[in-house]
Short mmCIF file of C-alpha atoms in Angstrom, two decimals:
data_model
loop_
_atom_site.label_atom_id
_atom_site.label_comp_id
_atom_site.label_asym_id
_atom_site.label_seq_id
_atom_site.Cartn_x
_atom_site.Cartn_y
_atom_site.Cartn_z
CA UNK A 13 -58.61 -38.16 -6.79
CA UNK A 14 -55.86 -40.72 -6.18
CA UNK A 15 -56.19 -43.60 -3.34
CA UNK A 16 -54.07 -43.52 -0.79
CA UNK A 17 -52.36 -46.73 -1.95
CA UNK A 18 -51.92 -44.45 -5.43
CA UNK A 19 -50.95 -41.66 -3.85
CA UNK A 20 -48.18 -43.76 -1.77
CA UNK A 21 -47.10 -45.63 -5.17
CA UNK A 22 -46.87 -42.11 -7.26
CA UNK A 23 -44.95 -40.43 -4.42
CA UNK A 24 -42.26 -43.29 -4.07
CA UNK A 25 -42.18 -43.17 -8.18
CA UNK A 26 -41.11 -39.62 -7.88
CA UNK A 27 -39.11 -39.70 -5.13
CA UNK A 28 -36.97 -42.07 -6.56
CA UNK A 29 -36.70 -40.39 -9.50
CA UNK A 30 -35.67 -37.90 -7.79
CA UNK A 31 -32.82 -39.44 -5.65
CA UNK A 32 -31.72 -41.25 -8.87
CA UNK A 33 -31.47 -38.01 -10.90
CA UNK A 34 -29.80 -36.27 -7.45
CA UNK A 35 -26.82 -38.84 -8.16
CA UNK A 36 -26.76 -38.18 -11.83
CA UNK A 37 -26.46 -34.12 -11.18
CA UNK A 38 -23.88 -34.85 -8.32
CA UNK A 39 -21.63 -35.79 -10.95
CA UNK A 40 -23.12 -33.98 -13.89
CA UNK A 41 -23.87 -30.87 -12.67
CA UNK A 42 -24.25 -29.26 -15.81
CA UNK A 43 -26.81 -31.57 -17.25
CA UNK A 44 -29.82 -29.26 -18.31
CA UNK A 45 -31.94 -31.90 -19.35
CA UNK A 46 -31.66 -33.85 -15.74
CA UNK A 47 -31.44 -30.28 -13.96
CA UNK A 48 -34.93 -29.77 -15.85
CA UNK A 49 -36.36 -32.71 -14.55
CA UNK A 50 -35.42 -32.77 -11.12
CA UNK A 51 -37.03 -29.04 -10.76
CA UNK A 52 -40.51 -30.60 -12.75
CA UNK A 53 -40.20 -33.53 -10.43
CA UNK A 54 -39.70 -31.37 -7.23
CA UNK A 55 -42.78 -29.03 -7.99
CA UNK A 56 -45.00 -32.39 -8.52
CA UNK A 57 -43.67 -33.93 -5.29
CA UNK A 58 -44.67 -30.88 -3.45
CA UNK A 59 -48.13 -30.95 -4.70
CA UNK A 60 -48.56 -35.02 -3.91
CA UNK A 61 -47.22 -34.31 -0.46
CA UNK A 62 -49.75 -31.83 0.04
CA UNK A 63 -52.24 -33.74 -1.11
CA UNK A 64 -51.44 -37.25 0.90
CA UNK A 65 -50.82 -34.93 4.03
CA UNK A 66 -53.96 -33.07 4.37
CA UNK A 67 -55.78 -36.78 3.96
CA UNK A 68 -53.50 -39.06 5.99
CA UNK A 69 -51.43 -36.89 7.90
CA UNK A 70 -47.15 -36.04 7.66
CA UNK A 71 -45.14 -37.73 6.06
CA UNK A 72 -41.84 -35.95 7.53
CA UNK A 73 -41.74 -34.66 10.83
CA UNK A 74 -41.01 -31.11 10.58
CA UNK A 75 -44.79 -31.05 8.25
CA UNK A 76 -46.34 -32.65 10.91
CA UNK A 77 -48.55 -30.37 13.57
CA UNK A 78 -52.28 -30.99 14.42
CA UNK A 79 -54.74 -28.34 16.03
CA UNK A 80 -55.69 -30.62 19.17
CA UNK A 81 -53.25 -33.84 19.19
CA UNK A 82 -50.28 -34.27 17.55
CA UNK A 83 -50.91 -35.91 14.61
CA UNK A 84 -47.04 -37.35 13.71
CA UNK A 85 -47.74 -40.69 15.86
CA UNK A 86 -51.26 -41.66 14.97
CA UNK A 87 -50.56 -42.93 11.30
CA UNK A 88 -48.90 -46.46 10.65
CA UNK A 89 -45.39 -46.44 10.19
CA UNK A 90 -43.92 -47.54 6.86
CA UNK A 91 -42.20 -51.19 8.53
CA UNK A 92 -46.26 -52.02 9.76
CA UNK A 93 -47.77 -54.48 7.63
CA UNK A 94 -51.19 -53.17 6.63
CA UNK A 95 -54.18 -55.50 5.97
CA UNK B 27 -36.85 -43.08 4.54
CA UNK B 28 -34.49 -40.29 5.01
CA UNK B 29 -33.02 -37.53 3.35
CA UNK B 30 -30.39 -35.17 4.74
CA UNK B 31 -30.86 -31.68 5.19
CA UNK B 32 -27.83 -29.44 4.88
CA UNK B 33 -27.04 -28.16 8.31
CA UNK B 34 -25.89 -28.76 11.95
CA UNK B 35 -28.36 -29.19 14.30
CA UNK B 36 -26.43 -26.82 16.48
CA UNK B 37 -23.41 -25.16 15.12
CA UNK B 38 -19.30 -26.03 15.63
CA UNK B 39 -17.34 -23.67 14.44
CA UNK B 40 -13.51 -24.11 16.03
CA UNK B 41 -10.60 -22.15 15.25
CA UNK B 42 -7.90 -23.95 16.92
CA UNK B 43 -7.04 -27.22 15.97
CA UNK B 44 -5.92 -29.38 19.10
CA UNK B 45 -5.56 -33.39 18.49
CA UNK B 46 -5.91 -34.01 21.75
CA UNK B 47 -9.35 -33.08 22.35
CA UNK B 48 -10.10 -34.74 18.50
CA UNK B 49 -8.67 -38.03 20.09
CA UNK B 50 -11.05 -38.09 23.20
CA UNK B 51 -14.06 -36.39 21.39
CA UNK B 52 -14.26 -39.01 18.53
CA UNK B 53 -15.50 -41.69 21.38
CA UNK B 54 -18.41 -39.82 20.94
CA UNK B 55 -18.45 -40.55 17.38
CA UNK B 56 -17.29 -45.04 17.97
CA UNK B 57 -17.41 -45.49 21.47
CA UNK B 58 -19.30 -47.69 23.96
CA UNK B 59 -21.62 -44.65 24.63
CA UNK B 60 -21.19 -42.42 21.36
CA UNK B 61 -23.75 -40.87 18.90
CA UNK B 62 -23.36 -43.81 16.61
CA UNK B 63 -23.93 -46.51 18.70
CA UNK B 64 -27.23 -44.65 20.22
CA UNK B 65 -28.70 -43.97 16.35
CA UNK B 66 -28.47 -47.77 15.38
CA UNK B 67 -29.63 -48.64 19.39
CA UNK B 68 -32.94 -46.60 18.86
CA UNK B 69 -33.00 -47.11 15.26
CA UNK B 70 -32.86 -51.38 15.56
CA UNK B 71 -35.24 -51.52 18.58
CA UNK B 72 -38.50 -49.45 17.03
CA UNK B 73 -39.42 -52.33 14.88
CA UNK B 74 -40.36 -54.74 17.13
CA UNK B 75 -42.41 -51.97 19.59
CA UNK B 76 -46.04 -52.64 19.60
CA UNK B 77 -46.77 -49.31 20.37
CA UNK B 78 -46.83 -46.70 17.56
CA UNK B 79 -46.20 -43.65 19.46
CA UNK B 80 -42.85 -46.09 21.06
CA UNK B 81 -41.37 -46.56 17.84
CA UNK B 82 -42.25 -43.11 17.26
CA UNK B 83 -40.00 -41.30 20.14
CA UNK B 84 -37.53 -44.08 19.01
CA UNK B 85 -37.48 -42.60 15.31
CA UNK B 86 -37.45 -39.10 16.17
CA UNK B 87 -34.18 -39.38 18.97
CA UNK B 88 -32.64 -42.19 16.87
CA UNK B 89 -33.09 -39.44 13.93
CA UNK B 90 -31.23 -36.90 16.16
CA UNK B 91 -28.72 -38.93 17.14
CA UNK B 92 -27.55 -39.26 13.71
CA UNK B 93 -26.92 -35.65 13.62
CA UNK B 94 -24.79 -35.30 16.83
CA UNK B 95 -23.00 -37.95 15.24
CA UNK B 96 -22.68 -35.28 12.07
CA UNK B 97 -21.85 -33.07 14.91
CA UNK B 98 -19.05 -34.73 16.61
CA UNK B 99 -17.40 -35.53 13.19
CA UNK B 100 -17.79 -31.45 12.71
CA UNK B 101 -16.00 -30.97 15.93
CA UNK B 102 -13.29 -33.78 15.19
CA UNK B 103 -12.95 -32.71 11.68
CA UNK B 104 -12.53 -29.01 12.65
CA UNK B 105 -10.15 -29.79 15.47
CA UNK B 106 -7.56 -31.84 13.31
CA UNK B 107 -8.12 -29.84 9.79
CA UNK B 108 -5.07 -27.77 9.65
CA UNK B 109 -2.81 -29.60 11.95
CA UNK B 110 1.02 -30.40 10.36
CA UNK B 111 2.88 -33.02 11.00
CA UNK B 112 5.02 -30.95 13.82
CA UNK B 113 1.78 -30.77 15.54
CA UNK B 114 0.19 -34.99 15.23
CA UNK B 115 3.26 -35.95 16.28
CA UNK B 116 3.96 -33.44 19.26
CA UNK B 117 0.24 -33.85 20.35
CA UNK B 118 0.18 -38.00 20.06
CA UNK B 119 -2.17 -38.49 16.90
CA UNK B 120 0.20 -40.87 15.25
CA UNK B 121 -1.66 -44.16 16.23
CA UNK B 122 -4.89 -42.78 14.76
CA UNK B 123 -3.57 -40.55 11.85
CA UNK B 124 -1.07 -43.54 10.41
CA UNK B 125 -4.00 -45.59 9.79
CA UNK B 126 -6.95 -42.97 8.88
CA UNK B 127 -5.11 -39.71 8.17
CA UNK B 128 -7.36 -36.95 8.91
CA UNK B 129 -10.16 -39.10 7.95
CA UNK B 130 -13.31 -39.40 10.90
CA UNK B 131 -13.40 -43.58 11.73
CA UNK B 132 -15.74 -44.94 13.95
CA UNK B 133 -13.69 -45.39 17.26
CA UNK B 134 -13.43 -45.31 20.48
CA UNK B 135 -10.68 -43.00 22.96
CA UNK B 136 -8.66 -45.94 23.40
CA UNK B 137 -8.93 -47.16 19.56
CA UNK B 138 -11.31 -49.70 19.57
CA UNK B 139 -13.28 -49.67 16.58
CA UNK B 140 -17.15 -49.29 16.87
CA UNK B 141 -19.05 -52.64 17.51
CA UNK B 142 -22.72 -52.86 17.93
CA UNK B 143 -21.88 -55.07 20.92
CA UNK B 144 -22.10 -51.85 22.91
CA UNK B 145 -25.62 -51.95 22.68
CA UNK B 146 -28.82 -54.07 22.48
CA UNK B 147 -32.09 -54.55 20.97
CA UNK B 148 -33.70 -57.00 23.17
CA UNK B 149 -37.21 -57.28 21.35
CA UNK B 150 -38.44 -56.54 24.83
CA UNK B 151 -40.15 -52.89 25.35
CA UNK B 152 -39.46 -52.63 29.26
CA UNK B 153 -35.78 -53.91 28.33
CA UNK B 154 -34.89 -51.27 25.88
CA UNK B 155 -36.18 -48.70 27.30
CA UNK B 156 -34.94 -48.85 30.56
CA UNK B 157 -31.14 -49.92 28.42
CA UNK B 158 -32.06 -46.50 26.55
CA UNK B 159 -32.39 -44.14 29.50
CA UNK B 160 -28.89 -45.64 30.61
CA UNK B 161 -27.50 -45.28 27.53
CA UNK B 162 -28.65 -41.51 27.99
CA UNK B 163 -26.74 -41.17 30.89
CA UNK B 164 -23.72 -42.97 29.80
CA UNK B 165 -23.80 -40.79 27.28
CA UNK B 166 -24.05 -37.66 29.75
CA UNK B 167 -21.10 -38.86 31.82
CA UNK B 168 -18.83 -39.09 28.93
CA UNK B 169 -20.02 -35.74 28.39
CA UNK B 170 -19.15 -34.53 31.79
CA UNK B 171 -16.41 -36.05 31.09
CA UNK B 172 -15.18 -34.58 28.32
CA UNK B 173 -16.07 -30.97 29.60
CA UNK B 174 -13.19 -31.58 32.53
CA UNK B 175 -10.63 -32.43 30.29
CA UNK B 176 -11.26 -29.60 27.79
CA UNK B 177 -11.05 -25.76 28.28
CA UNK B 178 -11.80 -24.19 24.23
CA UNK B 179 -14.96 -22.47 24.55
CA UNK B 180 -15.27 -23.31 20.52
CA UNK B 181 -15.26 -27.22 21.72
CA UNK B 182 -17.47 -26.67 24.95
CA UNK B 183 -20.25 -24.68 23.72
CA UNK B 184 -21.69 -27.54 20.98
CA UNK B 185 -20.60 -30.29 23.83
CA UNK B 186 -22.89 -28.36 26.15
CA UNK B 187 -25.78 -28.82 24.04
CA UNK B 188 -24.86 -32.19 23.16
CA UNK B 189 -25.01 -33.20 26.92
CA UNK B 190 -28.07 -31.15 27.39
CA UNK B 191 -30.02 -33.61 24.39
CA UNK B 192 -28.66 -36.74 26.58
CA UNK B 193 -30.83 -35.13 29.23
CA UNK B 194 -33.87 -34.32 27.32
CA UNK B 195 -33.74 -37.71 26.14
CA UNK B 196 -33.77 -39.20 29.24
CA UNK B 197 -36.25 -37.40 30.21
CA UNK B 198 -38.70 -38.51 27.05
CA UNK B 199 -37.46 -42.35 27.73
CA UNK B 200 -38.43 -42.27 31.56
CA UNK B 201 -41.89 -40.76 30.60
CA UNK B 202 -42.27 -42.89 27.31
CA UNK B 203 -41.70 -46.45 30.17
CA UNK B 204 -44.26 -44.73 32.28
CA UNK B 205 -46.87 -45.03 29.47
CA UNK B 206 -45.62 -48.43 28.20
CA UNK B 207 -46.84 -49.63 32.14
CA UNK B 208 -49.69 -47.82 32.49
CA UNK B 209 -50.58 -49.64 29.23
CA UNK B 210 -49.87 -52.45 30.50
CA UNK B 211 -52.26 -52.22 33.72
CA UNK B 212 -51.63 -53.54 36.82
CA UNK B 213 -50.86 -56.94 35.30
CA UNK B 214 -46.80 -57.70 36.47
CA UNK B 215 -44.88 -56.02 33.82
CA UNK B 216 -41.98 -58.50 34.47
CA UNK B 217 -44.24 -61.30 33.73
CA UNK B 218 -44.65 -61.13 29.84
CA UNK B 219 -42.56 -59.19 27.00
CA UNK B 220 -45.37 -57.08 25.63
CA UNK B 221 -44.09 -57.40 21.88
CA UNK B 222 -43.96 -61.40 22.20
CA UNK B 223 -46.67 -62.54 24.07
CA UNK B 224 -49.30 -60.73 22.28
CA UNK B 225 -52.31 -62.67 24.17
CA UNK B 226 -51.67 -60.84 27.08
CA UNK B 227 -51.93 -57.55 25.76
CA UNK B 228 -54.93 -55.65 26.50
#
């Protein structure tokens, strides 16, 4: 099990491999190596997110819920320096 | 962070295209109460709130304002589209289309370009929000506004739900000040900024 601080780092990693292959495709969209990629990187984002979220709560708003208080507002938000 | 998802918030779909209405519509888009002007109001002040659930109602409308922005360009977009040259300079769109074409700019009615000196972010919570529920009915009135000088159903059914958000808004602003003073206790609220003067906070 990843810390959250891991978690965080390994989501951003993929993420921005994502957005960086998202420019490459927008212009190649033929590419079957990068089109490969993005769908290996999407399926591992998905699981991360699921994993930060049930431990820390959303980290977009239309995943965010909560079964007696709205959990969307409790968690720091990304600009909040964290000690 | 953001990422776009591929869809209005609330659909435009216009079949006639009438450059009149584009050239009072885009102040919604540039102008001294338009979409644009409320996403980067909302979006600057959340920073300096020292209340999470604050900057929180500040990211989610800001958020939303950026897609009735998206919206307004739909409805501008759609409502110069097809139009020929007969028809921009019949319906007075030279002065706009001579310097953007039938590109969407950032302006007001009258042609002034977008500034962010429309709006503030005053580092001050009991400043901005009270500035944000008037910006929501600024924003309303130009609505209103807008609905008396236009009769297309196409262009007043998405302006009806735009000036329906400027109400919900207002709504969530007027409640979100009542919580930023009860927070603050019966201490004068006028006396301290909240997200300055940090010894005085409870």
């Amino acid at each position: 099990m990843l810390s959250k601080c891991a978690l965080e780092k390994e989501i951003a990693r993929i993420s921005f491999t994502m957005d960086e292959l998202r420019l490459f495709l927008d212009t190649h969209p033929c590419e079957k190596e990068a089109l490969s990629a993005y769908s290996v990187m999407r399926k591992k984002r998905e699981k991360l997110l699921e994993s930060y979220e049930s431990l820390y709560g959303p980290m977009e708003a239309y995943r965010a819920g909560g079964s007696e208080k709205w959990n969307w507002i409790a968690q720091p938000w990304p600009w909040e320096r964290e000690v | 962070m953001w990422s776009y998802e591929k869809r209005l918030q609330y659909p435009v779909k216009i079949k006639r295209p009438d450059a009149r209405a584009a050239k009072i519509i885009i102040s919604q888009f540039g102008g001294p109460d338009g979409e644009l002007a409320a996403s980067q109001r909302y979006l600057s002040q959340r920073y300096a709130m020292p209340w999470r659930d604050v900057a929180g109602i500040l990211t989610d409308i800001g958020t939303e304002e950026l897609s009735h922005m998206e919206m307004i360009c739909a409805i501008v977009h759609q409502l110069t589209k097809d139009l020929t040259v007969d028809q921009i300079k019949a319906q007075g769109f030279e002065p706009y289309f001579v310097d953007h074409t039938l590109g969407l700019w950032p302006q007001a009615a009258s042609g002034t370009p977008f500034s962010a000196t429309v709006f503030q972010s005053k580092g001050d919570a009991i400043t901005d929000l009270h500035e944000d529920m008037a910006a929501e009915q600024k924003a309303r009135t130009t609505y209103d506004n807008i609905i008396r000088l236009v009769d297309d159903p196409d262009i007043l059914d998405p302006i009806r739900f735009l000036r329906q958000r400027e109400i919900v808004h207002f709504q969530r602003f007027g409640e979100t000040l009542e919580n930023v003073k009860r927070d603050m206790g019966s201490r004068n609220f006028y006396g301290y900024n909240p997200a300055f003067d940090k010894k005085f906070r409870k």
